[in-house]
PDB file of C-alpha atoms in Angstrom:
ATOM      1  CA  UNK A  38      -0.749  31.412  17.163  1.00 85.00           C
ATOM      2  CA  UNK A  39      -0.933  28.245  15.168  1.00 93.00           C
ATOM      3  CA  UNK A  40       1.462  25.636  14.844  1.00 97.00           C
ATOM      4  CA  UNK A  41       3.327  26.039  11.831  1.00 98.00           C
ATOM      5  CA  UNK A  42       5.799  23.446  10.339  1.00 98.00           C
ATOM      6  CA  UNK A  43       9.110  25.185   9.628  1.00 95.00           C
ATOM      7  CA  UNK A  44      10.869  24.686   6.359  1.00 97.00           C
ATOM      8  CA  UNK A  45      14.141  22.920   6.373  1.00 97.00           C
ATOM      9  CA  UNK A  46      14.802  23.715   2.892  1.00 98.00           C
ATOM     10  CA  UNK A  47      13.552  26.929   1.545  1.00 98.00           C
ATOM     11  CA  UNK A  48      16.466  28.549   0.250  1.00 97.00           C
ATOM     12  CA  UNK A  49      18.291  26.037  -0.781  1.00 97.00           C
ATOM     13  CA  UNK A  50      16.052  23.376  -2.801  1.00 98.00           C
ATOM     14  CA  UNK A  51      14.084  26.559  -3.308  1.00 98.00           C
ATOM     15  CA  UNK A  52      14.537  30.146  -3.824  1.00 98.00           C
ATOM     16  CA  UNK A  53      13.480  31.588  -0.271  1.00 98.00           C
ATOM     17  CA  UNK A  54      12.831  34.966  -1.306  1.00 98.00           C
ATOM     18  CA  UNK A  55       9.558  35.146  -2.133  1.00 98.00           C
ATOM     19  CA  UNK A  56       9.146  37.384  -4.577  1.00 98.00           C
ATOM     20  CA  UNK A  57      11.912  35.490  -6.664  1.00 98.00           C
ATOM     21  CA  UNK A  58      10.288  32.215  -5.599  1.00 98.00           C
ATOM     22  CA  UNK A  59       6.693  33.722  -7.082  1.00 98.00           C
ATOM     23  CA  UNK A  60       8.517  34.650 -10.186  1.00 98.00           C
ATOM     24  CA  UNK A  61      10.245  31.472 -10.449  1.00 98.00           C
ATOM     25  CA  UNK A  62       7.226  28.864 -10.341  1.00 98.00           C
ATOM     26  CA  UNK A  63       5.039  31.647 -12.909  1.00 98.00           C
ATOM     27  CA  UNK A  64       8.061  31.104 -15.238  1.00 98.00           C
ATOM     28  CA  UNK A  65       7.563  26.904 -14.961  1.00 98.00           C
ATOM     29  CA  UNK A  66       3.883  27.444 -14.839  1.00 98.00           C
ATOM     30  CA  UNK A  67       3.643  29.881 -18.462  1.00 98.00           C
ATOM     31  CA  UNK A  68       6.396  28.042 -19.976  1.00 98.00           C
ATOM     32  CA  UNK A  69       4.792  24.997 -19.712  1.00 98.00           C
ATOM     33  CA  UNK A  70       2.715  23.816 -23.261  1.00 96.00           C
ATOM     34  CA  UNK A  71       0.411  20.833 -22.752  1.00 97.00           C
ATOM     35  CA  UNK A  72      -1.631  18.737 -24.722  1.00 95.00           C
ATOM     36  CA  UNK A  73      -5.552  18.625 -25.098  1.00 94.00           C
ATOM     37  CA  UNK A  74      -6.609  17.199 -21.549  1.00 96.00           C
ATOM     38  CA  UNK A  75      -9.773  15.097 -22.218  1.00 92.00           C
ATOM     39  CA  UNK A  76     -11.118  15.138 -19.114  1.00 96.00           C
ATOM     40  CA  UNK A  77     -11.683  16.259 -15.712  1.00 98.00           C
ATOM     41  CA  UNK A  78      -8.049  16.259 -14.155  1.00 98.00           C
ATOM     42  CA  UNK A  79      -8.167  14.550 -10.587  1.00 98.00           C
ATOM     43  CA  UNK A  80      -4.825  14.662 -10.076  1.00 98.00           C
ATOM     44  CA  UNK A  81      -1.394  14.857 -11.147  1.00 99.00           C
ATOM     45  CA  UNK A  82       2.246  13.499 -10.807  1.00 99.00           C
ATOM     46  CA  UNK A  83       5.407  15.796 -10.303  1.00 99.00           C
ATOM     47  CA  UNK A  84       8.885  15.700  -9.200  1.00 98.00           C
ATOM     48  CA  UNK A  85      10.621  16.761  -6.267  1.00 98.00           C
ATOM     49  CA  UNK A  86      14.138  17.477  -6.972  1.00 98.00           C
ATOM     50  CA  UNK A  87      15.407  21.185  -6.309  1.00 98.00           C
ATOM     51  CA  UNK A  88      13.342  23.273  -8.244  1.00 98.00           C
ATOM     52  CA  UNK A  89      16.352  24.434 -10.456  1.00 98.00           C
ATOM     53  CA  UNK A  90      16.526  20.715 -11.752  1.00 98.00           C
ATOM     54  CA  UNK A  91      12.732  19.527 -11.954  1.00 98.00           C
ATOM     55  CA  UNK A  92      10.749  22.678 -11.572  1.00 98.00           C
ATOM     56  CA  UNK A  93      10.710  22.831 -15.408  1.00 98.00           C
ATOM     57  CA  UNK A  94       9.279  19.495 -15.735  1.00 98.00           C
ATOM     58  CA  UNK A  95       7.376  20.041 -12.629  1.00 98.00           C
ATOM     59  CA  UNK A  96       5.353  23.137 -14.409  1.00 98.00           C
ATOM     60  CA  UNK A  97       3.902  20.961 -16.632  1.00 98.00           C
ATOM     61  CA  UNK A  98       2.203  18.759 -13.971  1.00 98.00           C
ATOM     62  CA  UNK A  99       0.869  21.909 -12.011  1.00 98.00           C
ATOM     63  CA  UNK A 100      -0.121  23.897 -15.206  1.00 98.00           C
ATOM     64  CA  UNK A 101      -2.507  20.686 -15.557  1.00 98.00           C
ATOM     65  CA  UNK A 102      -4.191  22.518 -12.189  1.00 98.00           C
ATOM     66  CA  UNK A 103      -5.256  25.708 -13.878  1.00 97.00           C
ATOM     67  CA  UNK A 104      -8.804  26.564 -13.414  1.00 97.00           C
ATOM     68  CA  UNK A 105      -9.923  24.072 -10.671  1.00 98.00           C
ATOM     69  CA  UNK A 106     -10.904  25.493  -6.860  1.00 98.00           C
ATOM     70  CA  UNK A 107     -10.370  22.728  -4.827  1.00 98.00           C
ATOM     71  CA  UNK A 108     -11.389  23.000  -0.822  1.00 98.00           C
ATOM     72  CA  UNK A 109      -8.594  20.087  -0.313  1.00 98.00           C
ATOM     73  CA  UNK A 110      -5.478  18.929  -1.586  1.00 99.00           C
ATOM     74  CA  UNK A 111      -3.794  15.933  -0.586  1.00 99.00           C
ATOM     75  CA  UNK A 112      -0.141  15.717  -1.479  1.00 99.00           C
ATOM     76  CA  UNK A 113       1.453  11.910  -1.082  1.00 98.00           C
ATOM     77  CA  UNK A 114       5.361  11.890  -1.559  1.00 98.00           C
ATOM     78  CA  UNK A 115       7.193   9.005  -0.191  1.00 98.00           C
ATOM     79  CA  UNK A 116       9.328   9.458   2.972  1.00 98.00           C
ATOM     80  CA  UNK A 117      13.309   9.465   2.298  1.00 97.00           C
ATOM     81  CA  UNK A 118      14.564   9.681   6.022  1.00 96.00           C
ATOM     82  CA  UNK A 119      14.675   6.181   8.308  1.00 94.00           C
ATOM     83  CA  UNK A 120      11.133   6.413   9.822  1.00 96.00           C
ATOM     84  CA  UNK A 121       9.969   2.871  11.013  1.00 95.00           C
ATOM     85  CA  UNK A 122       6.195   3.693  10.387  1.00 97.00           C
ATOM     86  CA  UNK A 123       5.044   2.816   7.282  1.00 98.00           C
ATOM     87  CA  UNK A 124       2.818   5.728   6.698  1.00 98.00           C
ATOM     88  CA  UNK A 125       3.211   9.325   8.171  1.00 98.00           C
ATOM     89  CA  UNK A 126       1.700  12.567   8.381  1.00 98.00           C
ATOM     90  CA  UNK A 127       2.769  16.081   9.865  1.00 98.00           C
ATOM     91  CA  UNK A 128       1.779  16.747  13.532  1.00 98.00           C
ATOM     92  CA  UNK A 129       1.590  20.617  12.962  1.00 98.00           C
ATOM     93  CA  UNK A 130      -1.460  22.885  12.269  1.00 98.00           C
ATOM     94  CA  UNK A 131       0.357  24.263   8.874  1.00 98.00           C
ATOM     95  CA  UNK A 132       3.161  24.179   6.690  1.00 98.00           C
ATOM     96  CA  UNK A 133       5.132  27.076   5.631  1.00 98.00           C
ATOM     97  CA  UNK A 134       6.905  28.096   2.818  1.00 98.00           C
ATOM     98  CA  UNK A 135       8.079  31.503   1.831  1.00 98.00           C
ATOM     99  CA  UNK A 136       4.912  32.505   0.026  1.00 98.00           C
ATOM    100  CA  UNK A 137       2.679  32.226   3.253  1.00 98.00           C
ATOM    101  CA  UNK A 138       1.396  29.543   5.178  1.00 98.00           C
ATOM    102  CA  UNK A 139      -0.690  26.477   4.134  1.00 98.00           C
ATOM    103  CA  UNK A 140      -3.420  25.073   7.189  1.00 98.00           C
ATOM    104  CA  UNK A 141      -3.640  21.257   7.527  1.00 98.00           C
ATOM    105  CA  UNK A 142      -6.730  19.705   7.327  1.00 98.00           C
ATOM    106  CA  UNK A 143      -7.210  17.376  10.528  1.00 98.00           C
ATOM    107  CA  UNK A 144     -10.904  16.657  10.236  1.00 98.00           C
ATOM    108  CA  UNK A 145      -9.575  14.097   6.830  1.00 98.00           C
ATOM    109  CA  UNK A 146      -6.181  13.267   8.000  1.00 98.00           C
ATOM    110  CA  UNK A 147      -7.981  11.655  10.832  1.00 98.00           C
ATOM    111  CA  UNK A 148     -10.844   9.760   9.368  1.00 98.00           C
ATOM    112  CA  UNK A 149      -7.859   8.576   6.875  1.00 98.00           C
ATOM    113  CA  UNK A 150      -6.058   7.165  10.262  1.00 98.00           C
ATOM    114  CA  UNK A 151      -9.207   5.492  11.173  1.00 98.00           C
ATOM    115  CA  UNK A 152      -9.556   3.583   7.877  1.00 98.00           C
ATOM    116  CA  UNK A 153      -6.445   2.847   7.759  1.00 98.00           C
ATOM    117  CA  UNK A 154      -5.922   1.470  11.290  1.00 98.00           C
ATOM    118  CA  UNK A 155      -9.539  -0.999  10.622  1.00 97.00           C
ATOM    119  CA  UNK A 156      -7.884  -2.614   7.320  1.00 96.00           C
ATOM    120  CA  UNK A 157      -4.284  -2.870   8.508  1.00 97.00           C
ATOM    121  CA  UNK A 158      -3.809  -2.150  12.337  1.00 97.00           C
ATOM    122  CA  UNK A 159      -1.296   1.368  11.778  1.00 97.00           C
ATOM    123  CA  UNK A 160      -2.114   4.291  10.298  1.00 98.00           C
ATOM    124  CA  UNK A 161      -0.563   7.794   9.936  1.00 98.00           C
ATOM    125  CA  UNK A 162       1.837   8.455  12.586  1.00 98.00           C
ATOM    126  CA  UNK A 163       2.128  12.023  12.802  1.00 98.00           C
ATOM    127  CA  UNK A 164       5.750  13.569  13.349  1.00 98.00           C
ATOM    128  CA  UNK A 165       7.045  16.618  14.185  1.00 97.00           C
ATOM    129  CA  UNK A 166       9.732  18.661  12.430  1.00 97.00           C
ATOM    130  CA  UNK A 167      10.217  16.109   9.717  1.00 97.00           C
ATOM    131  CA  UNK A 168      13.392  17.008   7.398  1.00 97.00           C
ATOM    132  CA  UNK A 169      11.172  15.156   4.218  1.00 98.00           C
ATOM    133  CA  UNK A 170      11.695  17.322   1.082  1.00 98.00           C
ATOM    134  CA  UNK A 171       9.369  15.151  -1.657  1.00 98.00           C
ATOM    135  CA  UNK A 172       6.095  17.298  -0.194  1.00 98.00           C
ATOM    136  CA  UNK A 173       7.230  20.614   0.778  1.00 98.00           C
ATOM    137  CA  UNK A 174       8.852  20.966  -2.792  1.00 98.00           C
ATOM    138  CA  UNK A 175       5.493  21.257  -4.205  1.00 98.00           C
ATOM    139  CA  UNK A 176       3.653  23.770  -2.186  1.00 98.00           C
ATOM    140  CA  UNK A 177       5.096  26.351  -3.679  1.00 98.00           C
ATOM    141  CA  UNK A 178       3.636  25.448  -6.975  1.00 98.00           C
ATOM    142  CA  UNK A 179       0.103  24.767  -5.432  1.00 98.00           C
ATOM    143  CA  UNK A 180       0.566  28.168  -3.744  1.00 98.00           C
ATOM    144  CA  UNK A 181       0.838  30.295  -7.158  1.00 98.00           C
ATOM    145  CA  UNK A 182      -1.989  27.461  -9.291  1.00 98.00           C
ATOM    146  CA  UNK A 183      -4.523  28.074  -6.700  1.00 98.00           C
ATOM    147  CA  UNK A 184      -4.761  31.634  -4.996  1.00 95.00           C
ATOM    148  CA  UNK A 185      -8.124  31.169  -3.205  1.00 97.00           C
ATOM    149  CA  UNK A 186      -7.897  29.678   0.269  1.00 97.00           C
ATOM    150  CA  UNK A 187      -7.403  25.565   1.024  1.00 98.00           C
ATOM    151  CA  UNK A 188      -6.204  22.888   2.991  1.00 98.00           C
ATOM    152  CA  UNK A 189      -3.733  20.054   2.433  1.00 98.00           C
ATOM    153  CA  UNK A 190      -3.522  17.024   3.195  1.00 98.00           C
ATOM    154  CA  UNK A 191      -0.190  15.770   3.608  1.00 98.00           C
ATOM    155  CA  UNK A 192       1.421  12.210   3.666  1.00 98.00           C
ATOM    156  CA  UNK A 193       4.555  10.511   3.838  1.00 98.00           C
ATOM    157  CA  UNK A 194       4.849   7.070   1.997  1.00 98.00           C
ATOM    158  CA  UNK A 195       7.467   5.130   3.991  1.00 98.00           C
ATOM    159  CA  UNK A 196       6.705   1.813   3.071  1.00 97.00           C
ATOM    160  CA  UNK A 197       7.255  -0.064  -0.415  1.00 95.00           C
ATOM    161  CA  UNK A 198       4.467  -2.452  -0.345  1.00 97.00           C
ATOM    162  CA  UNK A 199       1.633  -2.893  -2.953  1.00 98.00           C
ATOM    163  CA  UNK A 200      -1.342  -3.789  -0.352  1.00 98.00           C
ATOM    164  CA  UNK A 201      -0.458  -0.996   1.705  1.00 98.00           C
ATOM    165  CA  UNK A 202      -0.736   1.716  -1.356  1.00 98.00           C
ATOM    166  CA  UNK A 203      -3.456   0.012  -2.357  1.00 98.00           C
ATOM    167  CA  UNK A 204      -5.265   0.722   0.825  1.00 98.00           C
ATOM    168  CA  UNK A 205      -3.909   4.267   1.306  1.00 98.00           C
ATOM    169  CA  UNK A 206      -5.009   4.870  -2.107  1.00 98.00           C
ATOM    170  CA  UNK A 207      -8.589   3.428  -1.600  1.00 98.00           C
ATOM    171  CA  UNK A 208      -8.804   5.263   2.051  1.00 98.00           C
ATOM    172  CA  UNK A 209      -8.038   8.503  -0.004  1.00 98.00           C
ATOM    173  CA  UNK A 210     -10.615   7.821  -2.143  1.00 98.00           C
ATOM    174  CA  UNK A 211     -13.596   7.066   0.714  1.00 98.00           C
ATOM    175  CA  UNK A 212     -12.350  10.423   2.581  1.00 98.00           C
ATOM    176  CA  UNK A 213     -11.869  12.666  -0.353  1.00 98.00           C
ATOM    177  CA  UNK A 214     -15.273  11.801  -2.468  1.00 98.00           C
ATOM    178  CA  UNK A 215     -18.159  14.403  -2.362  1.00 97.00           C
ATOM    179  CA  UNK A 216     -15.247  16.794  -1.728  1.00 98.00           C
ATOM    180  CA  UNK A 217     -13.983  19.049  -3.868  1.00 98.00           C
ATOM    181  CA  UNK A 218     -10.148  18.155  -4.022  1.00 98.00           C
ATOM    182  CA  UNK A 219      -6.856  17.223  -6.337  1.00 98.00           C
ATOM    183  CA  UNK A 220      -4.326  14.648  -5.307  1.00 99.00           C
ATOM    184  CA  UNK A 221      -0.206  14.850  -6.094  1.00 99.00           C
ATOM    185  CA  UNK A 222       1.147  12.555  -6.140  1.00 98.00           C
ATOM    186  CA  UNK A 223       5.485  13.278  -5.482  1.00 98.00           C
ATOM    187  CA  UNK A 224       8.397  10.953  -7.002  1.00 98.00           C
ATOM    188  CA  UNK A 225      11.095  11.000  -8.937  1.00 98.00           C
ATOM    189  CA  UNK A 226      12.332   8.354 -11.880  1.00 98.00           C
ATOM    190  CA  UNK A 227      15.565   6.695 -11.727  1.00 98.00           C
ATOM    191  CA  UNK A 228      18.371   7.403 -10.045  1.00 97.00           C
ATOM    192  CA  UNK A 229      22.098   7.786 -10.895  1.00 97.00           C
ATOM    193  CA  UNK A 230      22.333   5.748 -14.271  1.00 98.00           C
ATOM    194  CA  UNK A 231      24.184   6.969 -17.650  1.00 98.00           C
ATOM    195  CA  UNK A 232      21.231   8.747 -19.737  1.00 98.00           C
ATOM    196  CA  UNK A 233      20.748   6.002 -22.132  1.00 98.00           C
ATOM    197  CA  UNK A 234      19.934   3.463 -19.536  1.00 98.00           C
ATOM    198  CA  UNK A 235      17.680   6.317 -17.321  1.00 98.00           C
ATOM    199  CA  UNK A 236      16.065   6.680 -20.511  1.00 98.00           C
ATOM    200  CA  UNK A 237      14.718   2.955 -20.563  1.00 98.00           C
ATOM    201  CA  UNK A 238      13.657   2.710 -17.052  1.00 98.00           C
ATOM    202  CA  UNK A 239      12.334   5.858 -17.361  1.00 98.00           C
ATOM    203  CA  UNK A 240      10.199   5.225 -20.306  1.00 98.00           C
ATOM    204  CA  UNK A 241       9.012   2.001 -18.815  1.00 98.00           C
ATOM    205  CA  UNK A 242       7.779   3.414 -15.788  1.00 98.00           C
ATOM    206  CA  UNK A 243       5.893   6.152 -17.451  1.00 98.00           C
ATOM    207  CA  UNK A 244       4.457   3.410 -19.969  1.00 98.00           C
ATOM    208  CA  UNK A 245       2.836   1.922 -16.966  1.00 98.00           C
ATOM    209  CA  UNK A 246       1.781   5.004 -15.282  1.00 98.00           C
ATOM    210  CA  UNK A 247       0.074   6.019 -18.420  1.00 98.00           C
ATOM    211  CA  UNK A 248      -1.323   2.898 -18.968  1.00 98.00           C
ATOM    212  CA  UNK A 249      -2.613   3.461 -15.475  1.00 98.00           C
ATOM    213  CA  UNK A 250      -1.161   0.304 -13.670  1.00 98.00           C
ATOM    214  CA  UNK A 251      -0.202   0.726 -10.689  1.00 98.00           C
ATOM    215  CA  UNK A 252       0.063  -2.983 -10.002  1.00 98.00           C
ATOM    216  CA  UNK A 253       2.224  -2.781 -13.237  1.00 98.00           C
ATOM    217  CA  UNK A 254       4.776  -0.426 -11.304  1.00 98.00           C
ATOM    218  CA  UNK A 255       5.325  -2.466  -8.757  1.00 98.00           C
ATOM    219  CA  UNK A 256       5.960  -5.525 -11.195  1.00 98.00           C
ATOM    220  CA  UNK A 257       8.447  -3.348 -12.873  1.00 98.00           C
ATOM    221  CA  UNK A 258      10.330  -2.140  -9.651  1.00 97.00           C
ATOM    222  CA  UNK A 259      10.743  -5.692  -8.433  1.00 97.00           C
ATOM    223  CA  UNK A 260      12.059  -7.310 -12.075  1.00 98.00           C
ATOM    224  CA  UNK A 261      14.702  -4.110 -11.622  1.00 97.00           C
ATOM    225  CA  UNK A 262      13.462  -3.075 -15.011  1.00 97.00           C
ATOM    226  CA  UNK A 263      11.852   0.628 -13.706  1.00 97.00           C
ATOM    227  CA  UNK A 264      12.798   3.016 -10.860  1.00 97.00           C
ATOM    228  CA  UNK A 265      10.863   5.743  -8.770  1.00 98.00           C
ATOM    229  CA  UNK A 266      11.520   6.870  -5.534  1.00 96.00           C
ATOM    230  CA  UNK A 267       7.938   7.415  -4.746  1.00 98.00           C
ATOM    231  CA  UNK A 268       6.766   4.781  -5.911  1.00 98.00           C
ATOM    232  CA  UNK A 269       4.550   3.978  -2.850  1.00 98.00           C
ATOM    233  CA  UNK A 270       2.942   7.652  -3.327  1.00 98.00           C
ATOM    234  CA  UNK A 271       2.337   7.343  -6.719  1.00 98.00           C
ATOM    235  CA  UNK A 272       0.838   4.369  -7.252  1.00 98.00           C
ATOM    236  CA  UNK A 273      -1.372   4.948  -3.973  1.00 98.00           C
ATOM    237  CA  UNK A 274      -2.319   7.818  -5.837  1.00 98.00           C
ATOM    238  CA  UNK A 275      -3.283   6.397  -8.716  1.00 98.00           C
ATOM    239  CA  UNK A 276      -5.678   3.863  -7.214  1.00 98.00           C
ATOM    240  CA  UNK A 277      -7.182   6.884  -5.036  1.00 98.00           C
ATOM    241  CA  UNK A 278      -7.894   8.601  -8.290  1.00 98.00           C
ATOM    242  CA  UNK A 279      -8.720   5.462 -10.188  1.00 98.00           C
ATOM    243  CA  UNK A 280     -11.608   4.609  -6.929  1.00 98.00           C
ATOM    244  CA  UNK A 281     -13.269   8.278  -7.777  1.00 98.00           C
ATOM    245  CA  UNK A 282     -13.644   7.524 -11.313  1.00 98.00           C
ATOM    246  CA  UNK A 283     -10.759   8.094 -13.280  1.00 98.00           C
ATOM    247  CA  UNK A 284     -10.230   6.378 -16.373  1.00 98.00           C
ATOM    248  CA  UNK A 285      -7.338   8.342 -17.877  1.00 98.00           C
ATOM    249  CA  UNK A 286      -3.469   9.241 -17.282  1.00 98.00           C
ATOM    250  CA  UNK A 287      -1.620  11.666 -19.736  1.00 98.00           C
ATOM    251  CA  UNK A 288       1.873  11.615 -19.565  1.00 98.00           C
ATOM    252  CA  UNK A 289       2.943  15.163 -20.280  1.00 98.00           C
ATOM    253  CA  UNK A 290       6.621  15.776 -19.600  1.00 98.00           C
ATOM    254  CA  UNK A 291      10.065  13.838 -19.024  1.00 98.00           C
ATOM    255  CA  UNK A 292      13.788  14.870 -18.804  1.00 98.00           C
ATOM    256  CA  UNK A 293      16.300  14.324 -16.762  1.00 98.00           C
ATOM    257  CA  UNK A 294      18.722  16.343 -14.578  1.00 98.00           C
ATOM    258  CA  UNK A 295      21.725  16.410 -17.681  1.00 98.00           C
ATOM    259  CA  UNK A 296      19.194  18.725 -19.382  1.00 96.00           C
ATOM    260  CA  UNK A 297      20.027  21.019 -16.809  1.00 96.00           C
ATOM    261  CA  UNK A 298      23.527  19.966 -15.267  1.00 97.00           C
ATOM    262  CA  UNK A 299      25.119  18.656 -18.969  1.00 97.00           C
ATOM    263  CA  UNK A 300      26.140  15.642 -17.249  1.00 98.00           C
ATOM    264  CA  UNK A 301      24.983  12.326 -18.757  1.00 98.00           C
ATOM    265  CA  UNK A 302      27.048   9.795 -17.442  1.00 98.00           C
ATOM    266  CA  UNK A 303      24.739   9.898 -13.797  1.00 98.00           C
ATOM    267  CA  UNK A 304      21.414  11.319 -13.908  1.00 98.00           C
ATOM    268  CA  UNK A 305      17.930  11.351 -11.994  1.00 98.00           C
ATOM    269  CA  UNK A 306      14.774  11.016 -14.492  1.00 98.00           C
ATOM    270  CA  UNK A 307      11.598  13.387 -13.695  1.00 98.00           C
ATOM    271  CA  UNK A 308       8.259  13.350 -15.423  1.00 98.00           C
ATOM    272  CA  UNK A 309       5.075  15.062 -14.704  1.00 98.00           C
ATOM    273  CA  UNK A 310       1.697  13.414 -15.568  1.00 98.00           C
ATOM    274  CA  UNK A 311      -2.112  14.204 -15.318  1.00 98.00           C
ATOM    275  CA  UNK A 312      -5.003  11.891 -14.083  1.00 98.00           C
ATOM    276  CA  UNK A 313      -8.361  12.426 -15.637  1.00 98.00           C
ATOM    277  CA  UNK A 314     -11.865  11.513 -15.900  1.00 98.00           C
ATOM    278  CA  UNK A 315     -13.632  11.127 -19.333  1.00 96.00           C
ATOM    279  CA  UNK A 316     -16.651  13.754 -19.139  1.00 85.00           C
TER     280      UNK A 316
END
């Protein structure tokens, strides 16, 4: 018997049947129409609200998946819940969702924590039972994209600090090359504005994401002029993906939670994106 993280929130953020659930994500998945990708995609970036509000968006960013057979994925989604380690990673053998269950890959995970405790003296702290949503919201997704067998490699984002996502993001990059793998990077836009002003911040913060700057993100979040929630993930993702040669990052969907709820005078902003390397 293996250790298996137990879901806190399949059936609610989720469907938890899973034949519903399987039908669900296919319906994101084939709905979604992207652009030409020019390029080998490395990586993407997805929301994590409920699926019934982002999962739409979120499609788009998975879709970008289609094709590849990675060995590894490493999922980085920033940590919501009052952890006093900056970074964090699961302590269990899997995760679990309703479509089966997903093994954890230990072997990276801890030559990550070694890197990571030689440049800043911490490194993953691994928890058990954690109630974090922003990386179990996108297994589900990975599940139905890639139906041959992997492992992930998951990790919480606690801290808001540039250095350390620089380093995670480099450390990713020293573990993860030679491999065959994809990064995710989780996060959300802004957070409980009127739509015209979510629409701003929201377009800012995707103009630097798709400028690929994740130095420019963090200048943004600290003039109060863009918002994300994972902004520590995504940006360490980034530079991972940017240290393994990519060169390009395609924004490919944005909307916000009125789309779905009709409400527009307090809304969360999701977008999806793609990170690529010119062949």
């Amino acid at each position: 018997m293996i250790d298996v993280r137990p879901s806190p929130i399949a059936g609610q953020w989720y469907e938890g049947n899973p034949k519903t659930l399987a039908r669900n994500i296919d319906q994101y998945l084939g709905d979604a129409v992207l652009p030409e990708l020019h390029g080998d995609v490395m990586g993407v970036i997805a929301p994590h609200a409920g699926h019934q509000y982002s999962g739409e968006v979120a499609g788009y960013a998975f879709s970008a998946l289609r094709g590849l057979r990675p060995d590894l994925v490493a999922v980085i989604g920033p940590m919501h819940h009052p952890f006093a380690e900056p970074l964090l990673t699961t302590m269990h053998e899997a995760y679990v969702t309703p479509l089966g269950d997903i093994p954890v890959d230990r072997t990276t995970l801890d030559g990550l924590d070694v890197i990571l405790k030689s440049e800043f003296g911490f490194g993953l702290t691994p928890v058990r039972r954690d109630p974090e949503h922003s990386l179990e919201i996108e297994l589900p997704f990975l599940q139905r994209v890639f139906r041959h067998e992997w492992k992930l490699v998951p990790i919480m984002v606690r801290a808001l600090d540039e250095r350390v996502s620089e380093g995670l993001g480099k450390a990713l990059a020293t573990v993860l090359r030679g491999k065959k793998s994809v990064l995710v990077a989780s996060t959300d836009l802004s957070h409980f504005f009127r739509q015209d002003v979510a629409l701003n911040y929201d377009r800012a913060m995707l103009n630097e994401i798709e400028a690929f700057n994740p130095a420019g993100a963090f200048d943004l979040d600290r003039a109060r002029k863009g918002f994300a929630c994972g902004l520590g993930a995504f940006t360490a993702v980034l530079w991972a993906c940017r240290n393994l040669g990519a060169d390009i990052v395609k924004v490919l969907r944005h909307a916000t939670s009125a789309n779905v709820t009709g409400d527009y005078s307090s809304v969360v902003g999701y977008g999806a994106a793609a990170i690529l390397k010119s062949r």
